[in-house]
Amino acid sequence: TSVTEATQLSQPPSESGSQTQTQTQTQTTTGQQLIETAAPTTRSQSELISRALDYLKDHNGSFTVLTLSLYSQAIPRTLKNNLLDEARQSNLSAIDLQRLIINLDACGVDFTDIDGVNLQEQCFNHTQLMAGGINGVIFALLALEHCTLDGTETYNADSLVNLLLQNQKDDGSFALNFDMKSDVDITAMAVSALANYTGRAVVTAAIDRALVWLSEQQNADGSYSNCYGESCCESTAQVMIALAAMQIDRNDSRFVKSGYTTADALARFASEDGYAHMLGGATDTIATEQALLALYADANTANPYTIEITNHIEEIDFPLIILIAAGVVLVCGVALFILTRNRRKGRGEQDV
């Protein structure tokens, strides 16, 4: 697909003219700070984030480990072990490999050596990168931000960017497959994946066209609809993430409809203990996960899929806590016994 001239909406290329304008950031807001600030204003929203995080610990989604890590939560040992068990499997799809790389890096695991298995090598030499559609290219670019390639791989940043651009439609949108209907989620994720490559004029132009299309798709209440025409949490969240990845303020006039921003719309999908897929629906794992990622992105003006997380928090097994406590009690008991015995012995010697 040719890239035509478009009104410049995103950031201009860097002055250096380099192909890659790196925007990967380290974790800047952590723990309770983020729980207090990620949601726009009220205490109840902060409490909702806490409840949503608790919900995710019991409902594993595609990027639950990443989400919990971004919010400085201890990663349940079962979730980490599940990732490691999956990583040891053979014939993983490209999407599975990309998801594993992002999640394992979020909890501090070396994904290049899991019992001798190198997920990075498998991912960027995969023979069926697009078997699941353009998502395989999008998440390869996102996973690449966590990797260091040696130049021997089948796919690298340039080839992935070019492949993604080739799948952009004339109106600026993207779809899961080129011959399918344009999709808000896919278009927003494509923008997020390309955000680190605005040093290339062709990429900037492609992003500009995608942003124009996304602006046109926004509903009157600030939300976005999925490919079925249903206003939903996930589509709204993905646009929020794309805007943050491009350093675009949520109040940018292009993404405010009837006075409502994407953040206003996202808040309406809140449920008792997380976020619902549809307005008024039950709490949904994917919706909750993506809403929390969007809130993090909005609070930090950053792409949550590419952030370098430095504070990995391991969960301590409950039985281990009991053993440690028992050990402390035992040591204190022995010390008290010895001290009491020595005092009695000292008194006995004085009596003599």
Coordinates of C-alpha atoms in Angstrom, one line a residue:
T1 CA 0.0 0.0 0.0
S2 CA 1.4 3.4 -1.0
V3 CA 1.8 6.0 1.7
T4 CA 0.3 9.3 0.6
E5 CA 0.9 12.8 1.9
A6 CA -1.2 13.6 4.9
T7 CA -1.7 16.5 7.4
Q8 CA 1.0 16.2 10.0
L9 CA -0.8 15.0 13.2
S10 CA 1.9 13.2 15.1
Q11 CA 5.4 14.2 16.2
P12 CA 7.8 15.1 13.4
P13 CA 10.9 12.9 12.6
S14 CA 13.8 13.5 14.9
E15 CA 16.4 16.0 13.8
S16 CA 19.1 13.3 13.6
G17 CA 17.1 11.6 10.8
S18 CA 17.6 8.2 12.4
Q19 CA 15.2 5.4 11.5
T20 CA 14.3 4.7 15.0
Q21 CA 13.3 7.3 17.5
T22 CA 13.5 5.3 20.7
Q23 CA 10.8 6.0 23.2
T24 CA 11.2 3.0 25.5
Q25 CA 10.9 4.2 29.1
T26 CA 11.6 2.7 32.4
Q27 CA 8.9 2.4 35.0
T28 CA 8.3 5.9 36.3
T29 CA 5.3 5.6 38.6
T30 CA 5.0 2.7 40.9
G31 CA 2.9 0.9 43.5
Q32 CA 0.5 3.0 45.5
Q33 CA 1.5 6.2 43.6
L34 CA 0.0 4.7 40.4
I35 CA -3.1 3.4 42.2
E36 CA -3.7 6.9 43.4
T37 CA -3.0 8.7 40.2
A38 CA -3.7 6.5 37.2
A39 CA -7.5 7.0 37.4
P40 CA -8.5 10.6 36.7
T41 CA -9.6 12.1 40.0
T42 CA -11.6 10.3 42.7
R43 CA -10.8 8.1 45.6
S44 CA -13.4 5.6 44.4
Q45 CA -11.6 5.2 41.1
S46 CA -8.4 4.4 43.0
E47 CA -10.2 1.8 45.0
L48 CA -11.5 0.3 41.8
I49 CA -8.0 -0.1 40.5
S50 CA -7.1 -1.9 43.6
R51 CA -10.1 -4.2 43.3
A52 CA -9.4 -4.7 39.6
L53 CA -5.8 -5.8 40.4
D54 CA -7.1 -8.3 42.9
Y55 CA -9.5 -9.6 40.3
L56 CA -6.7 -10.2 37.8
K57 CA -4.7 -12.2 40.3
D58 CA -7.5 -14.8 40.2
H59 CA -8.3 -14.4 36.5
N60 CA -5.4 -14.9 34.2
G61 CA -5.4 -13.1 30.8
S62 CA -2.9 -12.6 28.0
F63 CA -1.0 -9.8 29.8
T64 CA -1.9 -10.2 33.4
V65 CA 1.7 -10.6 34.5
L66 CA 2.7 -7.4 32.6
T67 CA -0.3 -5.5 34.1
L68 CA 0.4 -6.6 37.7
S69 CA 4.1 -5.8 37.3
L70 CA 3.4 -2.3 36.0
Y71 CA 1.3 -1.7 39.1
S72 CA 4.1 -2.9 41.4
Q73 CA 2.1 -6.0 42.5
A74 CA 3.6 -9.2 43.6
I75 CA 3.3 -11.8 40.8
P76 CA 1.5 -14.9 42.0
R77 CA 3.9 -17.8 41.8
T78 CA 1.3 -19.9 39.9
L79 CA 1.1 -17.3 37.1
K80 CA 4.9 -17.2 36.7
N81 CA 5.1 -21.0 36.7
N82 CA 2.4 -21.2 34.1
L83 CA 4.4 -18.9 31.8
L84 CA 7.5 -21.0 32.3
D85 CA 5.6 -24.2 31.6
E86 CA 4.2 -22.7 28.4
A87 CA 7.6 -21.5 27.3
R88 CA 9.0 -25.0 27.5
Q89 CA 6.4 -26.3 25.0
S90 CA 7.3 -26.9 21.4
N91 CA 5.7 -25.4 18.2
L92 CA 4.5 -22.2 19.9
S93 CA 2.8 -19.7 17.6
A94 CA 4.4 -16.4 16.9
I95 CA 1.8 -14.6 19.0
D96 CA 2.4 -16.9 21.9
L97 CA 6.1 -16.3 21.8
Q98 CA 5.7 -12.5 21.6
R99 CA 3.2 -12.6 24.6
L100 CA 5.6 -14.8 26.6
I101 CA 8.6 -12.5 25.9
I102 CA 6.7 -9.4 27.1
N103 CA 5.3 -11.1 30.2
L104 CA 8.4 -13.0 31.2
D105 CA 10.5 -9.8 30.9
A106 CA 8.0 -8.1 33.1
C107 CA 8.8 -10.5 35.9
G108 CA 12.5 -10.5 35.4
V109 CA 12.9 -13.9 33.7
D110 CA 15.6 -14.3 31.0
F111 CA 13.5 -15.5 28.1
T112 CA 16.6 -16.3 26.0
D113 CA 17.4 -19.3 28.2
I114 CA 14.5 -21.2 29.8
D115 CA 16.0 -24.6 30.3
G116 CA 18.0 -24.1 27.1
V117 CA 15.0 -22.7 25.2
N118 CA 15.6 -19.3 23.5
L119 CA 12.2 -17.7 22.9
Q120 CA 13.7 -14.7 21.2
E121 CA 15.4 -16.8 18.6
Q122 CA 12.2 -18.7 17.9
C123 CA 10.1 -15.6 17.7
F124 CA 12.2 -13.6 15.2
N125 CA 12.8 -16.7 13.0
H126 CA 9.2 -17.9 13.0
T127 CA 8.1 -19.3 9.7
Q128 CA 4.4 -18.4 10.2
L129 CA 4.6 -14.9 11.7
M130 CA 1.3 -13.8 10.2
A131 CA -0.6 -17.1 10.7
G132 CA -2.9 -15.2 13.1
G133 CA -3.0 -12.1 11.0
I134 CA -1.2 -8.7 11.3
N135 CA -1.2 -9.1 15.1
G136 CA 1.9 -11.2 14.6
V137 CA 3.8 -8.3 13.1
I138 CA 2.4 -5.7 15.6
F139 CA 3.4 -7.7 18.7
A140 CA 6.7 -8.7 17.2
L141 CA 7.5 -5.0 17.1
L142 CA 6.4 -4.6 20.7
A143 CA 8.3 -7.7 21.9
L144 CA 11.4 -6.4 20.0
E145 CA 11.6 -3.5 22.5
H146 CA 12.5 -6.2 25.1
C147 CA 15.1 -7.9 22.9
T148 CA 18.6 -7.4 21.5
L149 CA 19.0 -9.1 18.1
D150 CA 22.3 -10.2 16.7
G151 CA 21.5 -9.6 13.1
T152 CA 21.1 -13.2 12.0
E153 CA 17.3 -13.3 12.6
T154 CA 14.8 -13.5 9.8
Y155 CA 12.9 -10.5 11.1
N156 CA 14.3 -7.3 12.4
A157 CA 12.9 -3.8 13.1
D158 CA 13.1 -2.6 9.5
S159 CA 11.5 -5.7 7.9
L160 CA 8.7 -5.7 10.5
V161 CA 8.0 -2.0 10.1
N162 CA 7.9 -2.4 6.3
L163 CA 5.6 -5.4 6.6
L164 CA 3.2 -3.6 8.8
L165 CA 3.1 -0.5 6.5
Q166 CA 2.4 -2.8 3.5
N167 CA -0.8 -3.9 5.3
Q168 CA -2.2 -0.4 5.9
K169 CA -5.4 0.4 4.0
D170 CA -5.8 3.5 1.8
D171 CA -7.9 5.2 4.4
G172 CA -5.2 4.8 7.0
S173 CA -6.7 1.9 8.9
F174 CA -5.6 -1.6 9.6
A175 CA -7.4 -4.9 9.8
L176 CA -6.5 -8.3 11.2
N177 CA -6.1 -9.4 7.6
F178 CA -5.8 -6.9 4.7
D179 CA -9.0 -8.1 3.0
M180 CA -11.0 -7.9 6.2
K181 CA -13.0 -4.9 7.6
S182 CA -11.0 -2.1 9.2
D183 CA -10.7 -2.5 12.9
V184 CA -10.2 0.1 15.6
D185 CA -8.3 -2.3 17.9
I186 CA -5.9 -3.3 15.2
T187 CA -5.4 0.2 14.0
A188 CA -4.7 1.5 17.5
M189 CA -2.2 -1.3 18.2
A190 CA -0.5 -0.7 14.9
V191 CA 0.0 3.0 15.9
S192 CA 1.4 1.8 19.3
A193 CA 3.8 -0.6 17.5
L194 CA 5.0 2.1 15.1
A195 CA 5.4 4.8 17.7
N196 CA 9.1 4.1 18.3
Y197 CA 9.9 4.6 14.6
T198 CA 8.8 8.1 13.8
G199 CA 12.3 9.0 12.8
R200 CA 11.3 7.6 9.4
A201 CA 9.1 10.0 7.4
V202 CA 7.1 7.1 5.8
V203 CA 6.2 5.9 9.3
T204 CA 5.2 9.3 10.5
A205 CA 2.9 9.7 7.5
A206 CA 1.4 6.3 8.1
I207 CA 0.7 7.1 11.7
D208 CA -0.8 10.4 10.8
R209 CA -3.3 8.7 8.4
A210 CA -4.1 6.1 11.1
L211 CA -4.8 8.9 13.6
V212 CA -7.1 10.7 11.2
W213 CA -9.1 7.4 10.8
L214 CA -9.2 6.8 14.5
S215 CA -10.4 10.3 15.2
E216 CA -13.3 9.8 12.7
Q217 CA -14.3 6.5 14.4
Q218 CA -14.8 7.9 17.9
N219 CA -18.3 7.7 19.2
A220 CA -20.2 10.8 20.5
D221 CA -19.7 9.6 24.1
G222 CA -15.9 9.4 23.6
S223 CA -15.8 5.6 23.3
Y224 CA -14.8 3.3 20.4
S225 CA -16.6 0.4 18.9
N226 CA -15.3 -3.0 17.9
C227 CA -15.6 -4.6 14.5
Y228 CA -19.1 -5.6 15.3
G229 CA -20.1 -2.0 15.8
E230 CA -20.5 -2.4 19.6
S231 CA -19.1 0.3 21.9
C232 CA -16.7 -1.6 24.1
C233 CA -14.0 -1.3 26.8
E234 CA -11.2 -2.9 24.9
S235 CA -11.4 -0.8 21.7
T236 CA -11.5 2.4 23.9
A237 CA -8.6 1.2 25.9
Q238 CA -6.4 0.4 22.9
V239 CA -6.9 3.9 21.5
M240 CA -5.9 5.4 24.9
I241 CA -2.7 3.3 24.7
A242 CA -2.0 4.5 21.2
L243 CA -2.5 8.1 22.1
A244 CA -0.1 7.7 25.1
A245 CA 2.5 5.9 23.0
M246 CA 2.4 8.9 20.6
Q247 CA 2.6 11.4 23.5
I248 CA -0.8 12.8 22.6
D249 CA -2.8 14.3 25.4
R250 CA -6.2 12.7 26.1
N251 CA -7.7 16.2 25.8
D252 CA -6.4 16.7 22.3
S253 CA -9.4 18.1 20.3
R254 CA -9.2 15.4 17.7
F255 CA -10.1 12.8 20.3
V256 CA -12.8 14.6 22.3
K257 CA -16.3 14.2 21.1
S258 CA -19.2 16.2 22.7
G259 CA -16.9 17.1 25.5
Y260 CA -16.0 13.4 26.3
T261 CA -12.5 12.0 26.2
T262 CA -11.5 8.3 25.9
A263 CA -10.8 8.4 29.6
D264 CA -14.3 9.6 30.3
A265 CA -15.6 6.7 28.1
L266 CA -13.4 4.1 29.7
A267 CA -14.7 5.0 33.2
R268 CA -18.2 4.1 32.2
F269 CA -17.2 0.5 31.6
A270 CA -16.2 0.1 35.3
S271 CA -17.9 -2.7 37.2
E272 CA -17.8 -3.6 40.9
D273 CA -14.4 -5.3 40.8
G274 CA -12.9 -4.4 37.4
Y275 CA -14.1 -3.5 33.9
A276 CA -16.8 -4.9 31.7
H277 CA -16.6 -5.7 28.0
M278 CA -19.9 -3.9 27.3
L279 CA -21.6 -1.1 29.3
G280 CA -23.4 -2.6 32.3
G281 CA -22.0 -6.0 31.7
A282 CA -20.2 -8.4 34.1
T283 CA -16.5 -8.0 35.0
D284 CA -14.4 -9.4 32.1
T285 CA -10.7 -10.4 32.3
I286 CA -9.6 -9.0 29.0
A287 CA -11.5 -5.8 29.5
T288 CA -10.1 -5.3 33.0
E289 CA -6.6 -6.1 31.9
Q290 CA -6.7 -3.7 28.9
A291 CA -8.4 -0.9 31.0
L292 CA -5.6 -1.1 33.6
L293 CA -3.0 -1.0 30.8
A294 CA -4.7 2.1 29.3
L295 CA -4.9 3.8 32.7
Y296 CA -1.2 3.2 33.2
A297 CA -0.4 4.5 29.7
D298 CA -2.5 7.6 30.3
A299 CA -0.8 8.3 33.7
N300 CA 2.7 7.9 32.3
T301 CA 2.2 9.0 28.7
A302 CA 3.9 5.8 27.6
N303 CA 3.3 2.5 25.9
P304 CA 2.8 -0.1 28.6
Y305 CA 3.8 -3.0 26.3
T306 CA 7.4 -1.6 25.9
I307 CA 8.2 -0.1 29.3
E308 CA 11.2 -1.5 31.0
I309 CA 10.1 -2.7 34.4
T310 CA 12.9 -2.6 37.1
N311 CA 11.1 -3.4 40.3
H312 CA 10.2 -7.1 40.1
I313 CA 8.2 -8.3 43.2
E314 CA 8.1 -12.0 43.9
E315 CA 5.2 -13.5 45.8
I316 CA 6.3 -15.4 48.9
D317 CA 4.4 -18.7 49.3
F318 CA 2.2 -18.7 52.4
P319 CA 3.7 -21.9 53.8
L320 CA 7.2 -20.2 53.5
I321 CA 5.9 -17.3 55.5
I322 CA 4.7 -19.6 58.3
L323 CA 8.1 -21.4 58.3
I324 CA 9.9 -18.1 58.6
A325 CA 7.7 -16.9 61.4
A326 CA 8.0 -20.2 63.2
G327 CA 11.8 -20.0 62.8
V328 CA 11.9 -16.5 64.3
V329 CA 9.7 -17.6 67.3
L330 CA 11.9 -20.6 67.8
V331 CA 15.2 -18.6 67.8
C332 CA 13.6 -16.0 70.2
G333 CA 12.4 -18.8 72.4
V334 CA 15.9 -20.5 72.5
A335 CA 17.6 -17.1 73.2
L336 CA 15.1 -16.4 76.0
F337 CA 15.7 -19.9 77.5
I338 CA 19.4 -19.5 77.5
L339 CA 19.2 -16.0 78.9
T340 CA 16.9 -17.1 81.7
R341 CA 19.1 -20.1 82.5
N342 CA 22.3 -18.0 82.7
R343 CA 20.5 -15.5 85.0
R344 CA 19.5 -18.4 87.3
K345 CA 22.9 -19.9 87.2
G346 CA 24.4 -16.5 88.1
R347 CA 22.1 -16.1 91.1
G348 CA 23.0 -19.6 92.3
E349 CA 26.7 -18.8 92.2
Q350 CA 26.1 -15.7 94.2
D351 CA 24.1 -17.6 96.9
V352 CA 27.1 -20.0 97.3

